[in-house]
Coordinates of C-alpha atoms in Angstrom, one line a residue:
X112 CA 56.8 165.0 63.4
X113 CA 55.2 168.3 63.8
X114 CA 53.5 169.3 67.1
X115 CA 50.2 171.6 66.5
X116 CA 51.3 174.4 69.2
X117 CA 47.5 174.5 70.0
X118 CA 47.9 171.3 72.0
X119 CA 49.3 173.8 74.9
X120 CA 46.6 176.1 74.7
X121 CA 45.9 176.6 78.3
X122 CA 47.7 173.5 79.9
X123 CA 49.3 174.3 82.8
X124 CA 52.9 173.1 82.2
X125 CA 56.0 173.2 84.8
X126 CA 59.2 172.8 82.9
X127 CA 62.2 171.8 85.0
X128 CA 65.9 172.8 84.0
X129 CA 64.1 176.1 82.3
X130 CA 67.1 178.0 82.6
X131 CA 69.0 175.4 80.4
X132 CA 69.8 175.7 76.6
X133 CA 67.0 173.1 75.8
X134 CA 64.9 174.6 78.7
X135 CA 65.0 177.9 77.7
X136 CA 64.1 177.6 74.0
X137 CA 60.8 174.8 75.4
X138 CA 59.8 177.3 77.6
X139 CA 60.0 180.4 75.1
X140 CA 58.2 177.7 72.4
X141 CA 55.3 176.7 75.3
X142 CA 55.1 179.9 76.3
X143 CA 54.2 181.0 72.2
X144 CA 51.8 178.3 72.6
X145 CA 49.5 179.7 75.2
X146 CA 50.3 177.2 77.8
X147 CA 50.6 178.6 81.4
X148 CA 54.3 178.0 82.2
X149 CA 55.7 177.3 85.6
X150 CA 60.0 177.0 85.7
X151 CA 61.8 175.3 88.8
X152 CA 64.4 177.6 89.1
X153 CA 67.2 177.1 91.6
X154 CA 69.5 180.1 90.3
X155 CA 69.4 183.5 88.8
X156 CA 71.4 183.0 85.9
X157 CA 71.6 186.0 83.9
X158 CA 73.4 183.8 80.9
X159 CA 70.5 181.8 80.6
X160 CA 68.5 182.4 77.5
X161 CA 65.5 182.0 79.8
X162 CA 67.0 185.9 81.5
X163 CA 68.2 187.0 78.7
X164 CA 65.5 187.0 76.1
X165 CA 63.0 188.2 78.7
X166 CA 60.9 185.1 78.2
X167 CA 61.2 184.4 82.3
X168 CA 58.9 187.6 82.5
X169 CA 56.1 185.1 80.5
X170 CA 55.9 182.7 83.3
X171 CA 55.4 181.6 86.7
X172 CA 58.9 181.0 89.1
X173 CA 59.2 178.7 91.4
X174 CA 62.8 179.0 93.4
X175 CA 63.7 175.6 94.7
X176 CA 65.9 172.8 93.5
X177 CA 65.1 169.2 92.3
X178 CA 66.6 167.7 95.5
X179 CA 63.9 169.5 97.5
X180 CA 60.9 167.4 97.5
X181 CA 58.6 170.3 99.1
X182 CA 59.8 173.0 96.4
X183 CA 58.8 170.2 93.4
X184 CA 55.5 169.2 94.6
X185 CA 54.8 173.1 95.9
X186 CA 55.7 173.9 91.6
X187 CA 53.3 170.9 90.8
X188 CA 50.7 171.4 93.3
X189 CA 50.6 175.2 93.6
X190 CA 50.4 175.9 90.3
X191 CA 47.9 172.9 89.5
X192 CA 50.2 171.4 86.7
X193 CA 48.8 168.9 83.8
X194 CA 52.0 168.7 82.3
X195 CA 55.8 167.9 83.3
X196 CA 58.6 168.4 80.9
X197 CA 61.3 167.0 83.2
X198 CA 64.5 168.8 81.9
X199 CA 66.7 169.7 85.1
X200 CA 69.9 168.1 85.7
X201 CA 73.4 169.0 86.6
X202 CA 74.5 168.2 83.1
X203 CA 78.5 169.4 83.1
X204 CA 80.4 166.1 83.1
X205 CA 83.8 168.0 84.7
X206 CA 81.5 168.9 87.8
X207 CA 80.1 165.3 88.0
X208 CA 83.8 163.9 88.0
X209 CA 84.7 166.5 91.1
X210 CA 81.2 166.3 92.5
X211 CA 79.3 163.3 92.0
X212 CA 77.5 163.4 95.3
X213 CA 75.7 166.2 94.2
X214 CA 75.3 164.8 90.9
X215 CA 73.5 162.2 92.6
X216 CA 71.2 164.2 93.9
X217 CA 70.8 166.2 91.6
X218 CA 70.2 164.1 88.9
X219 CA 68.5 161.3 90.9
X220 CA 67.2 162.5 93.8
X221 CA 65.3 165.5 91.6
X222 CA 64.3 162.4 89.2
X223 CA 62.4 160.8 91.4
X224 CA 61.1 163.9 93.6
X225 CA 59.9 165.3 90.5
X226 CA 57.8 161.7 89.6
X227 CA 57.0 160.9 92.9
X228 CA 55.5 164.4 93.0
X229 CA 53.3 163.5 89.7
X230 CA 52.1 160.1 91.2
X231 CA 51.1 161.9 94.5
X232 CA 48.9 164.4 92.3
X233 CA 48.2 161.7 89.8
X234 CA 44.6 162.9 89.1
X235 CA 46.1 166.1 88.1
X236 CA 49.3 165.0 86.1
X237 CA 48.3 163.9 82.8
X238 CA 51.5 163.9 81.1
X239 CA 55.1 163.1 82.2
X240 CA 58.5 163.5 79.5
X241 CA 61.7 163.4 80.8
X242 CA 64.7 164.1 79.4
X243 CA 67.6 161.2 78.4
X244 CA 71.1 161.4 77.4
X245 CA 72.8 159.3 75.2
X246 CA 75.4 159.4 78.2
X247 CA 73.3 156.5 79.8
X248 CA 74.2 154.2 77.7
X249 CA 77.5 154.7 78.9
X250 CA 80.4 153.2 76.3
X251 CA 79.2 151.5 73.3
X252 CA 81.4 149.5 70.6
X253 CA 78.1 149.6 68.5
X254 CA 76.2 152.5 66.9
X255 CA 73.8 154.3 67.1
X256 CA 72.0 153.5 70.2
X257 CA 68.3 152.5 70.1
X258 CA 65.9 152.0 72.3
X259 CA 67.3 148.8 73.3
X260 CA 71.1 149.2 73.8
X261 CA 71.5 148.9 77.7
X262 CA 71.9 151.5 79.7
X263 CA 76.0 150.8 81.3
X264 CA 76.7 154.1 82.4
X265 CA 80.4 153.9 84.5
X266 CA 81.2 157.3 85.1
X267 CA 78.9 159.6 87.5
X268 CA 77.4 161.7 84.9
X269 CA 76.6 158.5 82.7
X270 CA 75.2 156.6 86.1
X271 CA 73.0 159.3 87.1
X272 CA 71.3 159.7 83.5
X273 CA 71.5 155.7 83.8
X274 CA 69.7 156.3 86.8
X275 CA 67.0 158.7 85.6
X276 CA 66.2 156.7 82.4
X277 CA 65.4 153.3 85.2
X278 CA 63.6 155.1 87.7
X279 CA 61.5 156.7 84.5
X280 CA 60.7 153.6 83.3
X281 CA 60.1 151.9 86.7

């Protein structure tokens, strides 16, 4: 399905997880678009495709991390955001095996900051998306997943995007 680019015209959009691959490449295609742009950025990365192609230079930063409530809702609020494309994770499964506390928090905590956020400014947040993985569904004899395949996520990686997917939906 093709998405007229139009639609962003002047929405006011915070992506989180902006200086990720997928992050990067939304944020460069948003900011195309017109949209106002406002990334969460806990790092300077200069790897990121966000630094590197200059597109960070388009939009409004915000340094903070998911696991700070204050930092999310001061991205949300400050920058009077319609739009959430919820993105930002600790995504490297190595680092959620030696780490999984701040995994957790990561992952879930900054879920649920990031929506609680939205339903405290609910008359400004029209829009929410947040981003799965097909890690949630944790080990599955059959394939490909749908829609409907629980979410049995064993490992901390899988359990925190098992996690995010249930606290989206709840």
């Amino acid at each position: 399905m093709a998405v007229d680019p139009s639609a962003w015209s002047d929405r006011r959009v915070l992506v989180t997880g902006a200086t990720g691959m997928v992050g990067s490449w939304l944020t460069r295609w948003l900011v195309e678009a017109d949209a106002y742009v406002v990334a969460l950025v806990p790092d300077w990365d200069p790897q990121s495709e966000l630094i590197r192609s200059g597109t960070i230079d388009s939009v409004s930063v915000v340094n903070g991390r998911l696991e700070d409530y204050g930092a999310v809702e001061r991205a949300i609020n400050g920058h009077e955001v319609d739009s959430v494309f919820h993105l930002g994770a600790q995504t490297i499964v190595g680092t959620a095996h030696r780490a999984p506390r701040q995994t957790f928090e990561s992952n879930i905590q900054g879920t649920w900051n990031v929506l609680e956020a939205c339903r405290v400014l609910g008359d400004q947040v029209q829009r929410i998306m947040v981003a799965s993985s097909d890690k949630a569904y944790g080990p599955q004899v059959v394939l490909p997943y749908t829609e409907d395949t629980p979410l049995t996520g064993r490992a901390p990686y899988e359990v925190s995007k098992s996690c995010t997917d249930l606290i989206s939906t709840s």
